[in-house]
Coordinates of C-alpha atoms and ligand atoms in Angstrom, one line a residue:
X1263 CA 23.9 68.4 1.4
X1264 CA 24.0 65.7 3.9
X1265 CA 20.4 66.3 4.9
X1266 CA 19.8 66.1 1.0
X1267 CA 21.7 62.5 0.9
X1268 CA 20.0 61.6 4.2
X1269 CA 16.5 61.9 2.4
X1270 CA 17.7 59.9 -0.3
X1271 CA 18.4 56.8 2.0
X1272 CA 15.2 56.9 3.8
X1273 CA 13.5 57.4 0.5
X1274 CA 15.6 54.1 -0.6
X1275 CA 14.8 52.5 2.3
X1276 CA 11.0 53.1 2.4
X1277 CA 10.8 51.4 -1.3
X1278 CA 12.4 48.5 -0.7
X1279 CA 10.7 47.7 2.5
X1280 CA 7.7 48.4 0.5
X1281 CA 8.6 46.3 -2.1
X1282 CA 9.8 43.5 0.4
X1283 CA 6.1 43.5 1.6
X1284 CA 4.6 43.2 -2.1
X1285 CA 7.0 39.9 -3.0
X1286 CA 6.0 39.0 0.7
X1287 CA 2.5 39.2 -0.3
X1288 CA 2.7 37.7 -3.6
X1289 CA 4.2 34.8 -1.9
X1290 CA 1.4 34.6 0.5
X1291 CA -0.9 34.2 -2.2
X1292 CA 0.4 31.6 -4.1
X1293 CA 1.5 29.8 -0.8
X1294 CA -2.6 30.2 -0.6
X1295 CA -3.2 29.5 -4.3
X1296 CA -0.9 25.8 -4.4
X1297 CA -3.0 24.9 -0.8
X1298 CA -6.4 25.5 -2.7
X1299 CA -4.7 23.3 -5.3
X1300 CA -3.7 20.4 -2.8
X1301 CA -7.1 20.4 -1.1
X1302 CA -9.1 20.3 -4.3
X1303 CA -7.0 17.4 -5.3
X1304 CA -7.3 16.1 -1.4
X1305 CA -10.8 16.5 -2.3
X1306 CA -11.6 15.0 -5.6
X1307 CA -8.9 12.0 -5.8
X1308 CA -11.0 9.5 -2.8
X1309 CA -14.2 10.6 -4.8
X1310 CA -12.6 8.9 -8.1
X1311 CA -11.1 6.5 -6.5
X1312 CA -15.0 5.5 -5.1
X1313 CA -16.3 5.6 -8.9
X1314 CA -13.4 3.3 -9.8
X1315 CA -14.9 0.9 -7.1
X1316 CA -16.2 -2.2 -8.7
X1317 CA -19.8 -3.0 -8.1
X1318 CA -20.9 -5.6 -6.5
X1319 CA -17.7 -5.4 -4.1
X1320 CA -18.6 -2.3 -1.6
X1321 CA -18.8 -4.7 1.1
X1322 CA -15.1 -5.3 0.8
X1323 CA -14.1 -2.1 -0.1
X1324 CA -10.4 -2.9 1.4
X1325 CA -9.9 -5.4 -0.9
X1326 CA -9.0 -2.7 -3.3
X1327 CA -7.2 0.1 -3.7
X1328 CA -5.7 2.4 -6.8
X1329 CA -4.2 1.1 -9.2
X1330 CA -0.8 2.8 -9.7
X1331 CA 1.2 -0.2 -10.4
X1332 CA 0.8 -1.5 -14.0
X1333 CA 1.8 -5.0 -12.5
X1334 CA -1.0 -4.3 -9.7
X1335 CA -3.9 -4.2 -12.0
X1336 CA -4.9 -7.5 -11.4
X1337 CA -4.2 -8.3 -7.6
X1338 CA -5.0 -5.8 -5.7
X1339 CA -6.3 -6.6 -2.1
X1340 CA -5.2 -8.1 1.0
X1341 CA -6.7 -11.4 2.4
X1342 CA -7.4 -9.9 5.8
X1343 CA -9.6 -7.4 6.6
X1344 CA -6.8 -5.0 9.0
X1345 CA -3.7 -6.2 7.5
X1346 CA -0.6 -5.2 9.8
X1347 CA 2.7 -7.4 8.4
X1348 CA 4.2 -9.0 11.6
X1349 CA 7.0 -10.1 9.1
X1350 CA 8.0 -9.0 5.6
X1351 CA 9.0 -10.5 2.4
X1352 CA 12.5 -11.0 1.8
X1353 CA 13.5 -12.7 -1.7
X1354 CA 16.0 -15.5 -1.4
X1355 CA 19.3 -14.5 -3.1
X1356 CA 19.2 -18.1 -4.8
X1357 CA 16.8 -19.9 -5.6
X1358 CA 17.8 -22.7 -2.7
X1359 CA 18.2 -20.2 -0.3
X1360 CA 16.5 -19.7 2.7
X1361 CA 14.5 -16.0 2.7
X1362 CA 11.0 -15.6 3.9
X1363 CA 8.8 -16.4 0.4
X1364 CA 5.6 -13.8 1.3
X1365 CA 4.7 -11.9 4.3
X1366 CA 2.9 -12.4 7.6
X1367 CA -0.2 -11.0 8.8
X1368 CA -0.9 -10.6 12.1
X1369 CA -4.2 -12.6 12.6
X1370 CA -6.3 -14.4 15.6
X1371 CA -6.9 -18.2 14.8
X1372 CA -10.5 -17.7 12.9
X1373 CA -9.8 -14.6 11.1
X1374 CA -11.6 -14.6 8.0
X1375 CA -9.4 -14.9 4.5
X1376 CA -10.9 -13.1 1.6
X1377 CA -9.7 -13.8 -2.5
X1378 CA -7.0 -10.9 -3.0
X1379 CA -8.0 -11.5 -6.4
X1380 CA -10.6 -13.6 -8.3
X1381 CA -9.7 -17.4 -9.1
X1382 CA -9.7 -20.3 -8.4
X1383 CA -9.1 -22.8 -5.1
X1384 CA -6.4 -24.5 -5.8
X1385 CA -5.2 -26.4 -3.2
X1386 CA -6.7 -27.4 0.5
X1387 CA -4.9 -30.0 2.9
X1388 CA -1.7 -30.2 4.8
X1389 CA 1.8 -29.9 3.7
X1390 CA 4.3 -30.8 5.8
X1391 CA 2.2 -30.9 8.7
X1392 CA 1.0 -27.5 7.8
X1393 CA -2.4 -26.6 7.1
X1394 CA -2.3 -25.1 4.2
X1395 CA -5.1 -23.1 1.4
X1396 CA -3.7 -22.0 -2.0
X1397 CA -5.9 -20.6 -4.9
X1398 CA -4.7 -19.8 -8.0
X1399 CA -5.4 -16.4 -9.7
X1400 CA -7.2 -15.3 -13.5
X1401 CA -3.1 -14.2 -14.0
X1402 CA -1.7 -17.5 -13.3
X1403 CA -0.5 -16.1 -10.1
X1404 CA -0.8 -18.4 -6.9
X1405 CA -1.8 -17.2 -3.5
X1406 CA -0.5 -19.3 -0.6
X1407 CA -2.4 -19.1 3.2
X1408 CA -1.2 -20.7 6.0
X1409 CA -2.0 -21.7 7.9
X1410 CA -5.5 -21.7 6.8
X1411 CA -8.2 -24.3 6.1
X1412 CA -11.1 -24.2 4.1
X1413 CA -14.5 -25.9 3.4
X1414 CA -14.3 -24.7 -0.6
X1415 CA -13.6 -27.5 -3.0
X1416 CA -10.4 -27.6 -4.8
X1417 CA -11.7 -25.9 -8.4
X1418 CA -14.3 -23.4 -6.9
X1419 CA -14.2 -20.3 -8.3
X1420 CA -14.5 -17.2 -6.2
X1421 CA -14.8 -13.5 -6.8
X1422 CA -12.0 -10.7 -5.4
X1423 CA -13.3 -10.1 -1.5
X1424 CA -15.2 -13.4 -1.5
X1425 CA -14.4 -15.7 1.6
X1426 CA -12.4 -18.3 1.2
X1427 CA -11.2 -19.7 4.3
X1428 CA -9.9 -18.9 7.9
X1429 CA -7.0 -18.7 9.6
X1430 CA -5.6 -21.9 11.6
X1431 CA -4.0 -24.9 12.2
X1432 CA -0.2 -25.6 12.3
X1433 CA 2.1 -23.2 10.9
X1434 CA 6.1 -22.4 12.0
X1435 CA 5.8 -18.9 10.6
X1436 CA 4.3 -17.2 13.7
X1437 CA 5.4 -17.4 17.5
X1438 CA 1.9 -15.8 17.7
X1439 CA -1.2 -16.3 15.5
X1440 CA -0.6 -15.3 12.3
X1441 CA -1.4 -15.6 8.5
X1442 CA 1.3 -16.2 6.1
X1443 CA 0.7 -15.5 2.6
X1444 CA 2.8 -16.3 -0.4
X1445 CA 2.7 -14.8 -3.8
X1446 CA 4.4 -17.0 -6.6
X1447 CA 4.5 -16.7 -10.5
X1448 CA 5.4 -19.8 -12.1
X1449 CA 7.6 -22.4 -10.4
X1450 CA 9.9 -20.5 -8.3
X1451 CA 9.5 -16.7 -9.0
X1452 CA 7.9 -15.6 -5.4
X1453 CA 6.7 -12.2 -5.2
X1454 CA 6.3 -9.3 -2.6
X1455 CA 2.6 -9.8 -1.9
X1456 CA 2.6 -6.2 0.1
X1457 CA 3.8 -5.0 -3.6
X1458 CA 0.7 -5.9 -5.2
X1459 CA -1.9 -5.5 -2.6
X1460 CA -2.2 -1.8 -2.7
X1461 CA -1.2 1.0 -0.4
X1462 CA -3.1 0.5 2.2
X1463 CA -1.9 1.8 5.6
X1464 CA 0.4 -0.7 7.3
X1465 CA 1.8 -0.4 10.9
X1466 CA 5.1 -2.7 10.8
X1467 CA 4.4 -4.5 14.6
X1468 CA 7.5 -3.6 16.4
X1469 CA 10.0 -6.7 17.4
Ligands
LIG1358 ZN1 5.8 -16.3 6.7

């Protein structure tokens, strides 16, 4: 009798460590199956992301990137060609409070500025001493550089990616050499311009 119940264990035992194997195994597979998935995806998104490339723009490629963001579909690159953001945007709480209206890009005096977005030169000359390029954008939107001059005429169009300027000249933004740029909608509404320029890698310098 007890070598009878004795069998019955090890016979109990025996299927569920077989049956532990199976549901290991059927994991395995679909651990396989959802990787096949991911790299498919990994595989085909950069490919449709190439066909959504405008023509025309290859040659500055950077300047734009997918657009997820609704808000994003009509500004969508960055000024520089390696943007790295030496400071970031912070939004005043009021309106007459200080904040930092855009971001700054780490960039040598001479760095060239590209159109995030097609429009139009709006502004070149100094302000407050600072040397300073704005241009304003087919969505009413107004890109600030500076500092930043330019030998475009204030009312020349330019395409997304087109040069429209280098960096330098006076500026208080940057201890170092950098570009500021600000992003404003209407009078007073400034923007996060890392918001709409894409999602581009970005190493945050260190302080
Ligand atoms: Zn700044």
């Amino acid at each position: 009798m007890r070598a009878y119940h004795a069998n019955k264990r090890r016979e109990a035992a025996r299927k569920a460590s077989i049956w532990r194997r199976r549901e290991h195994r059927k994991a395995q597979e679909q651990k396989r199956a959802m990787c096949a998935v991911a790299l498919i995806l990994g595989l085909l998104l950069p490919l449709g992301l190439g066909i959504a490339m405008p023509n025309g723009n290859a040659e500055h490629a950077y300047a734009t990137q997918p657009q997820s963001d609704r808000q994003c579909e009509a500004l969508c690159g960055w000024p520089v060609l390696d943007p790295r953001i030496e400071r970031e945007f912070e939004k005043p709480a009021k309106r007459w409070l200080s904040g930092h209206r855009g971001i700054d890009l780490t960039a040598q005096a001479g760095t060239v500025i590209v159109a995030p977005q097609a429009g139009i030169i709006r502004f070149a000359g100094k302000v407050a001493e600072k040397d300073v390029v704005s241009m304003r954008h087919s969505n009413g939107v107004i890109s600030t550089f500076e500092p930043a001059t330019t030998t475009l005429t204030v009312g020349a169009a330019v395409t997304q990616g087109q040069f429209i300027g280098t960096v330098g000249g006076a500026s208080d933004h940057c201890t170092g050499q950098c570009l500021h740029w600000g992003l404003k909608r209407g009078e007073d509404d400034y923007l996060d311009p890392q918001r709409y320029a894409g999602n581009q890698k970005i190493v945050l310098k260190p302080l």
